Short mmCIF file of C-alpha atoms in Angstrom, two decimals:
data_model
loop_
_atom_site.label_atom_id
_atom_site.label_comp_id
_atom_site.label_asym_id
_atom_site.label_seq_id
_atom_site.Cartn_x
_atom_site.Cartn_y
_atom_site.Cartn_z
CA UNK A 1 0.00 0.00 0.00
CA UNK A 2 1.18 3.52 -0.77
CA UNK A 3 1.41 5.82 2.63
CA UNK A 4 2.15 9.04 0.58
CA UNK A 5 -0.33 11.66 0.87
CA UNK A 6 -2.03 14.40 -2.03
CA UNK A 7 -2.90 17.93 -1.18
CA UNK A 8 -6.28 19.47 -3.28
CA UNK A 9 -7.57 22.73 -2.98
CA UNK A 10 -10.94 23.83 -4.33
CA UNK A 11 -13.79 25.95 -4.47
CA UNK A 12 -15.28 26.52 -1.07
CA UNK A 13 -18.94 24.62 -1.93
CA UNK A 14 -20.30 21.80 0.10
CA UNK A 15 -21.48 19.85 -3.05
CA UNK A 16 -17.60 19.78 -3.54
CA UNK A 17 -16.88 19.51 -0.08
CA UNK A 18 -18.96 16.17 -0.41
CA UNK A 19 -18.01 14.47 -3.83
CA UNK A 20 -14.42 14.90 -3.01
CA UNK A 21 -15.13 13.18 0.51
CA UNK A 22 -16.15 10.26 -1.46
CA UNK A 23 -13.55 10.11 -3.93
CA UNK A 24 -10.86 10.90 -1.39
CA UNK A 25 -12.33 7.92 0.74
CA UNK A 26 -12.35 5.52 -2.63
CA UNK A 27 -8.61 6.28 -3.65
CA UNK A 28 -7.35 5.89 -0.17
CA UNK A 29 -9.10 2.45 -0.05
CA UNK A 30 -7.66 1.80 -3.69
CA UNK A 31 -3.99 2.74 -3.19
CA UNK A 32 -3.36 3.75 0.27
CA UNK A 33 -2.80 7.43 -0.94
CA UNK A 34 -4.55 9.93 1.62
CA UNK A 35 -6.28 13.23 -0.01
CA UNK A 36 -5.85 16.47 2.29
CA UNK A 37 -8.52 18.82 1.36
CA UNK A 38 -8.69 22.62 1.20
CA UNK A 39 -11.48 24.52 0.50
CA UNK A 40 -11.15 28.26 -0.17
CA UNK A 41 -13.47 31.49 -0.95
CA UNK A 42 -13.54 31.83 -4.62
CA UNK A 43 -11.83 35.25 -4.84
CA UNK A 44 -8.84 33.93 -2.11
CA UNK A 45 -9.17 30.94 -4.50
CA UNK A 46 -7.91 32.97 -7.25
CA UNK A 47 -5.35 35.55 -5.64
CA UNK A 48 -3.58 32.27 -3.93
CA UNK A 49 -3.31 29.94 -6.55
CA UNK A 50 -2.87 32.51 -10.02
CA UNK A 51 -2.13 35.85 -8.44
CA UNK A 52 0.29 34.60 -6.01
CA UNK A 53 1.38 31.95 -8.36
CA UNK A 54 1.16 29.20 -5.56
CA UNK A 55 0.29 25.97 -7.52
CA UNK A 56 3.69 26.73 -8.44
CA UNK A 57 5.01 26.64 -4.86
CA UNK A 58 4.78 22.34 -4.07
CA UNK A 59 2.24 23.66 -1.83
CA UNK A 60 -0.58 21.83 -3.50
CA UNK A 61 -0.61 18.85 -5.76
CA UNK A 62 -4.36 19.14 -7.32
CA UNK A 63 -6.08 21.89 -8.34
CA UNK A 64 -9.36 22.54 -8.92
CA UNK A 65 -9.70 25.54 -11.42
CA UNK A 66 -12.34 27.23 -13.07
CA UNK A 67 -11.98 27.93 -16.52
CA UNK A 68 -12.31 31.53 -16.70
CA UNK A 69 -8.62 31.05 -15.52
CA UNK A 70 -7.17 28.79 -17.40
CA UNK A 71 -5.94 30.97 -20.23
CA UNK A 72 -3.43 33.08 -17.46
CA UNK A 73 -2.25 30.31 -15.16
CA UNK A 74 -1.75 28.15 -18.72
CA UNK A 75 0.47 31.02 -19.78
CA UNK A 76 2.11 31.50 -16.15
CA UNK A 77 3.02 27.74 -16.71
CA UNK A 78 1.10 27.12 -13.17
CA UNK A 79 -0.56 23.95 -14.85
CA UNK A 80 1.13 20.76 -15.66
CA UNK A 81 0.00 19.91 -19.34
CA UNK A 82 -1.44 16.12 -19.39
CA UNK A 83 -0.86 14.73 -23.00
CA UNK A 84 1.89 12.06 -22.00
CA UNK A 85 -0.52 10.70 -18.85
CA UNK A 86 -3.35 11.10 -21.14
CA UNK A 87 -1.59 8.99 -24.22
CA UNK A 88 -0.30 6.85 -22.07
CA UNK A 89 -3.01 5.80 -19.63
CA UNK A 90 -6.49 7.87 -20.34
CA UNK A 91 -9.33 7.84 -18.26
CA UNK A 92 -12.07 5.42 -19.11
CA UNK A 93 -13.81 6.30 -22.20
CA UNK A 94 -11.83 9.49 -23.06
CA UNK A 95 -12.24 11.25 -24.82
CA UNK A 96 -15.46 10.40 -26.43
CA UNK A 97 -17.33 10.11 -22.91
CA UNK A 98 -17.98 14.14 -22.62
CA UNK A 99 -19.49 16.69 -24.83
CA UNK A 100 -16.87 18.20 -26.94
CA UNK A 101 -18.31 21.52 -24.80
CA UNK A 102 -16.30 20.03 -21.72
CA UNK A 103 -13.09 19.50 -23.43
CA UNK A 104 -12.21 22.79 -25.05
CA UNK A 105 -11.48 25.44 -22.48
CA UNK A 106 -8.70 23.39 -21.20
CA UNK A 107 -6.89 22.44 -24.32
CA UNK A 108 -4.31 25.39 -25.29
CA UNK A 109 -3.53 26.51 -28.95
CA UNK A 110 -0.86 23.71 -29.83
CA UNK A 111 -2.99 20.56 -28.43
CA UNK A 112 -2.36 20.52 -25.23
CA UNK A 113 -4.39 19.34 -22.20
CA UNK A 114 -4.47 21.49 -18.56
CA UNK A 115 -7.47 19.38 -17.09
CA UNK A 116 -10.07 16.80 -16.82
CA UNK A 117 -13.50 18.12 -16.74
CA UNK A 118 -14.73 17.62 -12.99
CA UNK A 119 -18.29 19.89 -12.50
CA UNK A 120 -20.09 21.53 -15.11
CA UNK A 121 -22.70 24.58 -14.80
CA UNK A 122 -24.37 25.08 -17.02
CA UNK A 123 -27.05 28.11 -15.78
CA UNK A 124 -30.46 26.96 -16.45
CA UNK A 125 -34.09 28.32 -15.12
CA UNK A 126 -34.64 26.99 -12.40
CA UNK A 127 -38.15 26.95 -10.74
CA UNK A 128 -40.70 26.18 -8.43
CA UNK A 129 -43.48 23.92 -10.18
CA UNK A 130 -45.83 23.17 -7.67
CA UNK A 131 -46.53 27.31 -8.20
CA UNK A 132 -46.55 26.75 -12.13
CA UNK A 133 -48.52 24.05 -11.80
CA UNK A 134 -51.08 25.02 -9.29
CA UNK A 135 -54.63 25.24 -11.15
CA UNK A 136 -55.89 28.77 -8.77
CA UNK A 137 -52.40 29.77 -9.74
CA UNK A 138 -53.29 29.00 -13.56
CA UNK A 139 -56.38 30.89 -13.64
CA UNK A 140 -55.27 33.66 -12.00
CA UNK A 141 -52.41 34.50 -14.20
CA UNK A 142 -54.43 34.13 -17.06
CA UNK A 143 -57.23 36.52 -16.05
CA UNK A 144 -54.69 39.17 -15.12
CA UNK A 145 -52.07 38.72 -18.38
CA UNK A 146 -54.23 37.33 -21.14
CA UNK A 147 -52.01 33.99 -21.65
CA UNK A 148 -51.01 30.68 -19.95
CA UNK A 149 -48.71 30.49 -16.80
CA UNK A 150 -45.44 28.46 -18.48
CA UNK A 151 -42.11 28.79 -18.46
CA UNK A 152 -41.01 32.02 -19.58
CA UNK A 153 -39.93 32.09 -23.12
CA UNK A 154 -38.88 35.52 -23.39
CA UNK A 155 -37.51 38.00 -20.29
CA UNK A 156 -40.66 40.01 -20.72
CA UNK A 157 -42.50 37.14 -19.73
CA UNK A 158 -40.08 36.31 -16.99
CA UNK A 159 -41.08 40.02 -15.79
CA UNK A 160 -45.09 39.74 -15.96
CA UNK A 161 -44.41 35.99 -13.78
CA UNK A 162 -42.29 37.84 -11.86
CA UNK A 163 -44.96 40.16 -10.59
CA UNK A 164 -47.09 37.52 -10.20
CA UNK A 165 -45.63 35.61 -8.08
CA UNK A 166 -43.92 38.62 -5.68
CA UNK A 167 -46.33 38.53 -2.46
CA UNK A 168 -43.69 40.45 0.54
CA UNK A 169 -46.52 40.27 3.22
CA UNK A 170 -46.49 36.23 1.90
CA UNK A 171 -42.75 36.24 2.19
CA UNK A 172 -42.17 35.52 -2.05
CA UNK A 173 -40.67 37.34 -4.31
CA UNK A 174 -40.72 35.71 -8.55
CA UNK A 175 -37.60 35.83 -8.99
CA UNK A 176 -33.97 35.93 -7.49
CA UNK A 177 -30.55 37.04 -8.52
CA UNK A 178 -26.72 36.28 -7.16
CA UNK A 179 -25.42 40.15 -7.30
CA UNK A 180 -22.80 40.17 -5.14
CA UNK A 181 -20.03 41.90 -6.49
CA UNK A 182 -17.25 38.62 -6.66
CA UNK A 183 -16.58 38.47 -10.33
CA UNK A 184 -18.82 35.43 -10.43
CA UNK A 185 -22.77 35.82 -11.15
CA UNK A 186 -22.73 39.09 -10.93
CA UNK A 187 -20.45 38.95 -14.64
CA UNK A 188 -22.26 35.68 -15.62
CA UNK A 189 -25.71 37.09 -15.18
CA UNK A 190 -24.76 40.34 -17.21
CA UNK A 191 -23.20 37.94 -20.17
CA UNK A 192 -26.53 36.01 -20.32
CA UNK A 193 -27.96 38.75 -20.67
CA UNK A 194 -26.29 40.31 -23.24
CA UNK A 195 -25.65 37.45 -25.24
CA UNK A 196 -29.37 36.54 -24.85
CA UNK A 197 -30.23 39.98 -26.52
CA UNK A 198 -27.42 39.31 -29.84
CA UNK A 199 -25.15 41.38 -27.73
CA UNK A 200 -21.35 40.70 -27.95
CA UNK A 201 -18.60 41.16 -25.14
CA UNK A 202 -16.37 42.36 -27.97
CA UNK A 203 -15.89 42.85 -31.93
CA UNK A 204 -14.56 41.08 -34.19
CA UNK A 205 -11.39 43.34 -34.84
CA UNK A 206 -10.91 43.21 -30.45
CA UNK A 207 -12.84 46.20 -29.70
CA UNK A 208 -15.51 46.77 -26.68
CA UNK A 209 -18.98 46.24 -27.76
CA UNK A 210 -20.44 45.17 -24.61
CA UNK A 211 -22.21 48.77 -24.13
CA UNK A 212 -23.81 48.70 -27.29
CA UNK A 213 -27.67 48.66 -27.08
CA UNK A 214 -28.05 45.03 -26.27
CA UNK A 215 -25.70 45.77 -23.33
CA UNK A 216 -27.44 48.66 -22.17
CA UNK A 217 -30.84 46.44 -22.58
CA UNK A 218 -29.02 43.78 -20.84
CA UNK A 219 -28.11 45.86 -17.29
CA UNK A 220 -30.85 48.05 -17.28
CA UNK A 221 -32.71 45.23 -16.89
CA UNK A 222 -30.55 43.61 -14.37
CA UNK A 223 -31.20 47.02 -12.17
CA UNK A 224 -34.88 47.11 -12.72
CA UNK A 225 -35.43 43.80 -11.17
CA UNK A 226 -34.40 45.26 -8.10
CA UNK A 227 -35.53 48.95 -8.05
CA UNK A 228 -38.05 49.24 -11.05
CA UNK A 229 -40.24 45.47 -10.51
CA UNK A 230 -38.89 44.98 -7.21
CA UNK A 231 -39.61 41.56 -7.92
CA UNK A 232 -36.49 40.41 -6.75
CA UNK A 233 -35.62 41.21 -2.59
CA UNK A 234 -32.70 43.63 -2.25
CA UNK A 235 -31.10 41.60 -0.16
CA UNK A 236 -29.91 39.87 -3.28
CA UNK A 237 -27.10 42.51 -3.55
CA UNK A 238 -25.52 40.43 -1.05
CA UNK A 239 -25.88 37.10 -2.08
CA UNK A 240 -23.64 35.06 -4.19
CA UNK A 241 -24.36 31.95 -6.69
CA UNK A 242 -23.64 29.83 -3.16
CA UNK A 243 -26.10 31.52 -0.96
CA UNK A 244 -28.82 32.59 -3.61
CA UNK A 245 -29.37 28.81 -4.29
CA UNK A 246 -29.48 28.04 -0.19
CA UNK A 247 -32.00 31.07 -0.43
CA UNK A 248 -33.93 29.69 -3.60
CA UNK A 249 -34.23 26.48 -1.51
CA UNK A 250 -36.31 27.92 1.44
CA UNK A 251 -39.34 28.42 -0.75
CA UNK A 252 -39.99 32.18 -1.01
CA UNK A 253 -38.79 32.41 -4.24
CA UNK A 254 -40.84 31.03 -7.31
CA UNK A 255 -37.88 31.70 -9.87
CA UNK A 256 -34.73 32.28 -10.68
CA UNK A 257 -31.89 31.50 -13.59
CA UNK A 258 -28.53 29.66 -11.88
CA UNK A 259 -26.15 27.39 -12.14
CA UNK A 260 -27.65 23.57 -12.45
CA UNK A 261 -26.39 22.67 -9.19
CA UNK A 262 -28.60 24.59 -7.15
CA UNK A 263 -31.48 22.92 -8.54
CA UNK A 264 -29.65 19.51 -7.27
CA UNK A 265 -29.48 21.52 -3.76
CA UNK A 266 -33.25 22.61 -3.97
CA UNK A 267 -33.76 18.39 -4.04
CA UNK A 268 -31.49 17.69 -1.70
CA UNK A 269 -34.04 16.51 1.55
CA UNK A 270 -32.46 17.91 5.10
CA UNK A 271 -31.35 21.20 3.23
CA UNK A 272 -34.42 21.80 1.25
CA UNK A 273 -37.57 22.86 1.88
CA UNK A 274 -39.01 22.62 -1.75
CA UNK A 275 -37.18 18.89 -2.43
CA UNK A 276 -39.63 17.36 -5.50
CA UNK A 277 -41.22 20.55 -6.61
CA UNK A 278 -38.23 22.10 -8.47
CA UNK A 279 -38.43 22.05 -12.02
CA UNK A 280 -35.40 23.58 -14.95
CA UNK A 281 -36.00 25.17 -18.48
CA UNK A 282 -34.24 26.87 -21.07
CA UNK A 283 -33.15 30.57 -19.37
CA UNK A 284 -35.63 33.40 -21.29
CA UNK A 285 -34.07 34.95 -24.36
CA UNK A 286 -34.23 38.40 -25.27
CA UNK A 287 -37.62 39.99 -27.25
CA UNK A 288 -36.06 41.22 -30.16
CA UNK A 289 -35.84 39.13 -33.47
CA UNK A 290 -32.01 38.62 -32.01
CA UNK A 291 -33.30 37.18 -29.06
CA UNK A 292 -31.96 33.29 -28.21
CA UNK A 293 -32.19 31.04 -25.26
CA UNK A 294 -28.54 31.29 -24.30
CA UNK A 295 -26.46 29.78 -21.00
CA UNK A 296 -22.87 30.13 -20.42
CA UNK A 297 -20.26 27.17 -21.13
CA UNK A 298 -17.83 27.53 -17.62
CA UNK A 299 -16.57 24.81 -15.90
CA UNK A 300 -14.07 23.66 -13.20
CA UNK A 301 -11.60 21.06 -14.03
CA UNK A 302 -9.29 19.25 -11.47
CA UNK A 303 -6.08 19.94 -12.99
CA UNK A 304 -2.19 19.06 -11.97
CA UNK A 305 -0.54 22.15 -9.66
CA UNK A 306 2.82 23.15 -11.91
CA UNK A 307 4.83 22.33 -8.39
CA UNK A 308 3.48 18.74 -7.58
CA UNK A 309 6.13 16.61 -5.92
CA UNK A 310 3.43 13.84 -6.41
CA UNK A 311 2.49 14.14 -10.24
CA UNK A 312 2.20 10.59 -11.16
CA UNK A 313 -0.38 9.97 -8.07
CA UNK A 314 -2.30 13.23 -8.78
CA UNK A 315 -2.97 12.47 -12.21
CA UNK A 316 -4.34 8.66 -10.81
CA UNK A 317 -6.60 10.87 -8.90
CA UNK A 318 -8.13 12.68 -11.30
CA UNK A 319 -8.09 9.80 -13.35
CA UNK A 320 -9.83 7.85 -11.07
CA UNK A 321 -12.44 10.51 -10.85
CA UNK A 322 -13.13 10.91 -13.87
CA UNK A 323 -14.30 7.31 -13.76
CA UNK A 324 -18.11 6.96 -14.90
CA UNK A 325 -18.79 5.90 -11.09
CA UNK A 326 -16.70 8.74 -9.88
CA UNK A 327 -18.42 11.19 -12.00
CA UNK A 328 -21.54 10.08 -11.09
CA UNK A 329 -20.70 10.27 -7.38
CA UNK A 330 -19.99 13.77 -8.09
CA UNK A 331 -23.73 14.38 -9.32
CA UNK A 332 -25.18 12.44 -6.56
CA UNK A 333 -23.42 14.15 -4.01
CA UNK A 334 -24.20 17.52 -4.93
CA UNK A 335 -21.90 18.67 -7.60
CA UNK A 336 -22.18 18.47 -11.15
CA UNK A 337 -20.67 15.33 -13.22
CA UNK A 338 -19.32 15.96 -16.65
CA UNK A 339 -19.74 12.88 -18.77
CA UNK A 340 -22.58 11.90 -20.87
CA UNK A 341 -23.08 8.83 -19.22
CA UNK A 342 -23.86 10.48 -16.13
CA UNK A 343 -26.18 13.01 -17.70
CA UNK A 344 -28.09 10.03 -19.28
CA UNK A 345 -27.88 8.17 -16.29
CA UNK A 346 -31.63 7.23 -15.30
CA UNK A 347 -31.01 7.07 -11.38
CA UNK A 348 -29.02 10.66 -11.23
CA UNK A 349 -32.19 12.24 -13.85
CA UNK A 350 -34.72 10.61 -11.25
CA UNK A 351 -33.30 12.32 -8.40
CA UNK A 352 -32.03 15.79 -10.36
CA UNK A 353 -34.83 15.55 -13.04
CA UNK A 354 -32.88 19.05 -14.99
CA UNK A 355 -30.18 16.62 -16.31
CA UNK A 356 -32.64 15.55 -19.01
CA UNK A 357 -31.94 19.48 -20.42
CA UNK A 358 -27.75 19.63 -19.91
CA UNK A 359 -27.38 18.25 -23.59
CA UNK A 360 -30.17 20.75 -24.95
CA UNK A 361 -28.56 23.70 -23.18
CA UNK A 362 -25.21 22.70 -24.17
CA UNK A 363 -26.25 23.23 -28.09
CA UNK A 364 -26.49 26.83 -27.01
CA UNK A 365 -23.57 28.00 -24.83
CA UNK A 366 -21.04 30.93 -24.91
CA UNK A 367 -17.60 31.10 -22.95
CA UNK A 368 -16.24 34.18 -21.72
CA UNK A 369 -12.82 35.48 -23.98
CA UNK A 370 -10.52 32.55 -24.12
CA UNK A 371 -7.79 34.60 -23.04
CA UNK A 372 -4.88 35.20 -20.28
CA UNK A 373 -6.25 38.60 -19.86
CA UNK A 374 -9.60 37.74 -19.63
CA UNK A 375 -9.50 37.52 -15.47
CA UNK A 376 -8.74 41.99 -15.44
CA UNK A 377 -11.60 42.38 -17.60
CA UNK A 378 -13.60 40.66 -15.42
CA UNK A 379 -12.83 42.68 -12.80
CA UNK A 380 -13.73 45.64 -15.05
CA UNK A 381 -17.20 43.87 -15.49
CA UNK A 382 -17.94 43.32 -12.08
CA UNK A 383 -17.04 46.72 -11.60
CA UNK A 384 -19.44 47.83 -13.56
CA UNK A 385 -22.43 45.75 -12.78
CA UNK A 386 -21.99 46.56 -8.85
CA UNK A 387 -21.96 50.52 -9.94
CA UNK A 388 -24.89 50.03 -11.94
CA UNK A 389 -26.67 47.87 -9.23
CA UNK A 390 -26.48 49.67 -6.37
CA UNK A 391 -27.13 53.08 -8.47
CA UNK A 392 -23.58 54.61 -7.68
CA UNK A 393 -23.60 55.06 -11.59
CA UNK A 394 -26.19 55.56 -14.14
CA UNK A 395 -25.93 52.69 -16.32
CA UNK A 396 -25.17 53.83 -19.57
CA UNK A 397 -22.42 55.87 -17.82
CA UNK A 398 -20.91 52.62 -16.38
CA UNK A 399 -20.93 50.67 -19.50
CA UNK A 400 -19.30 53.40 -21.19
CA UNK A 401 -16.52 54.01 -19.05
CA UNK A 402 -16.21 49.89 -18.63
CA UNK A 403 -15.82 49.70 -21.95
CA UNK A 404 -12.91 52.17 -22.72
CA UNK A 405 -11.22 50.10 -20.10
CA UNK A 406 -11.60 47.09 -21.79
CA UNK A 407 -10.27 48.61 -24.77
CA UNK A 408 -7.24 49.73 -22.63
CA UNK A 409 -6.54 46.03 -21.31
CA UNK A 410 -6.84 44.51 -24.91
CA UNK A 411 -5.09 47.50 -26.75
CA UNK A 412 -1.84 46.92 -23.97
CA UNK A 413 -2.19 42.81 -24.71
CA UNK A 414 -1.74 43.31 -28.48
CA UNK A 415 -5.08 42.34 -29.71
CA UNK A 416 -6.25 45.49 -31.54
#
């Protein structure tokens, strides 16, 4: 038996928290190789790790990474690259076993391979049916809007279900957002948004064009949930992806668009109080004749820390994983798993019935820019969105001014 020992950091998120418990439990059993776990804030996450260049350090032996970063800690060299593990003994079924959406972002220009795929989003709408589905419900909506309660197909429907459903002396609002200002939703909801409307985060020739008309569409609409509808409770400012989806969970909430896990945490019995009335869709698309249904392709993948002392028994790890029972693990415990097998797999759909939808949203699906740069014009973003939603800045103003520092950041890199 092997007495050496692994050290993987991660996402602070109890669905990882609790696949990784499993898996760490399996490999030790397998090999005698013990998993130490860290768990970290998603913005310490990121300054530790890429800032501070620490997967460089021998600190850490597996990383799990988002792949918003991949591009800079790829060129940083803070990634060990996998082809020769990967030729020489691939995980079972690779690489056929996953979409071609989850083996993209982590595959650099010249071939080669920074990660396995280990949880996948993708945002979907997520909602409560027993509310949809209620006949009083029913009637009522169609008395007061003139057509049949159903899953939004456009945001202007999302608005008129919205109001419906927002009782405060009832304690429900319709719908709920994750604006607090990490770089995370906050960004992610604005690209749906503007990608939903035939926006684009930039031109083809590497300009801005994110505060174009379908970006101005896009935030002003972001605010008005808040301050215009106030269908959406302002304590949302505060919440992130994490705590939004504990939130959606309690049952005052009849809607909201987020990341598929949280509708596997809305089922989960013990933490939920809505477990079997949760229901997922394709998120609205904009009203316009450029209006699509539209989700965002960003995903975490357990990669090798460029300072491993233990690279041959990290890459078994994540091999081992990536297994289809180790994948599925992940779903059942409250993560996301990334092959197809799992995502067909009729026990993890009866359980989390959205996974009959991940292939259908995947058809439709949008990265951020592929590029090292791409985490400071994030920042930029999130910027912007937190101006705009707590009304520091009017929003054209704040698109604007976002955008001619974007332009700055790719003029500097080379790109235009």
């Amino acid at each position: 038996m092997n007495s050496s020992r692994l050290k993987l950091i991660s996402r602070q998120f109890e669905g990882f928290d609790a696949s990784f418990a499993v898996q760490a439990e399996h490999f030790e059993q397998l090999t005698g190789c013990r998993v130490n776990r860290e768990f970290e804030e998603i913005h310490r996450l990121y300054d530790r790790m890429i800032t501070g260049k620490e997967a460089a350090s021998g600190e850490h032996d597996l990383f799990l990474c988002v792949t918003d970063w991949l591009p800079e800690a790829i060129q940083k060299g803070l990634l060990l690259p996998l082809n020769e593990f990967l030729s020489e003994d691939p995980p079972e079924g690779w690489p056929d076993a996953w979409n071609p959406s989850m083996r993209g972002l982590q595959t650099d220009k010249d071939g080669s391979i920074y990660g396995l795929p280990y949880h996948d989003g993708p945002e979907m709408f997520i909602y409560r049916s027993d509310l949809f589905d209620d006949p009083a419900e029913q009637e009522d909506f169609a008395k007061r809007f003139g057509y049949p309660l159903q899953v939004p197909a456009t945001w202007s429907q999302f608005i008129d279900i919205a109001h419906f459903f927002t009782r405060p002396d009832a304690g429900m609002y319709g719908a709920l957002t994750a604006s607090f200002p990490d770089g995370h939703n906050n960004v992610y909801d604005f690209l749906i948004h503007l990608w939903s409307r035939g926006g684009d985060l930039v031109t083809k020739d590497w300009k801005a064009a994110f505060h174009q008309t379908a970006g101005q569409e896009a935030l002003q609409f972001m605010v008005d949930l808040i301050y215009k509808h106030q269908v959406v409770p302002k304590e949302a400012m505060d919440m992130d992806s994490i705590r939004s989806g504990h939130c959606f969970a309690q049952g005052g909430i009849a809607m909201m668009w987020n990341w598929a896990g949280f509708a596997a945490v809305a089922e989960m019995p013990g933490m939920s109080k809505i477990a079997g009335k949760v229901r997922t869709g394709l998120i609205p698309r904009g009203d316009g004749p450029q209006g699509i249904h539209m989700s965002l392709n960003i995903y975490w993948v357990l990669a090798i820390a460029a300072g491993s002392k233990n690279r041959h028994m990290a890459y078994r790890f994540m091999k081992e994983t990536a297994s289809a029972k180790m994948d599925k693990a992940t779903s059942l415990y409250g993560g996301n798993g990334t092959r197809l097998s799992t995502w067909r797999d009729q026990e993890v759909r009866k359980q989390f019935p959205y996974y009959e939808h991940l292939e259908t949203v995947h058809r439709n699906v949008k990265s951020p820019l592929p590029i090292p740069e791409y985490p400071a014009i994030n920042e930029v973003l999130s910027q912007m969105v937190d101006d705009a939603m707590r009304l520091r800045t009017p929003v054209t103003e704040a698109l604007t001014r976002a955008a001619e520092l974007v332009d700055d950041i790719l003029a500097r890199a080379g790109y235009c």
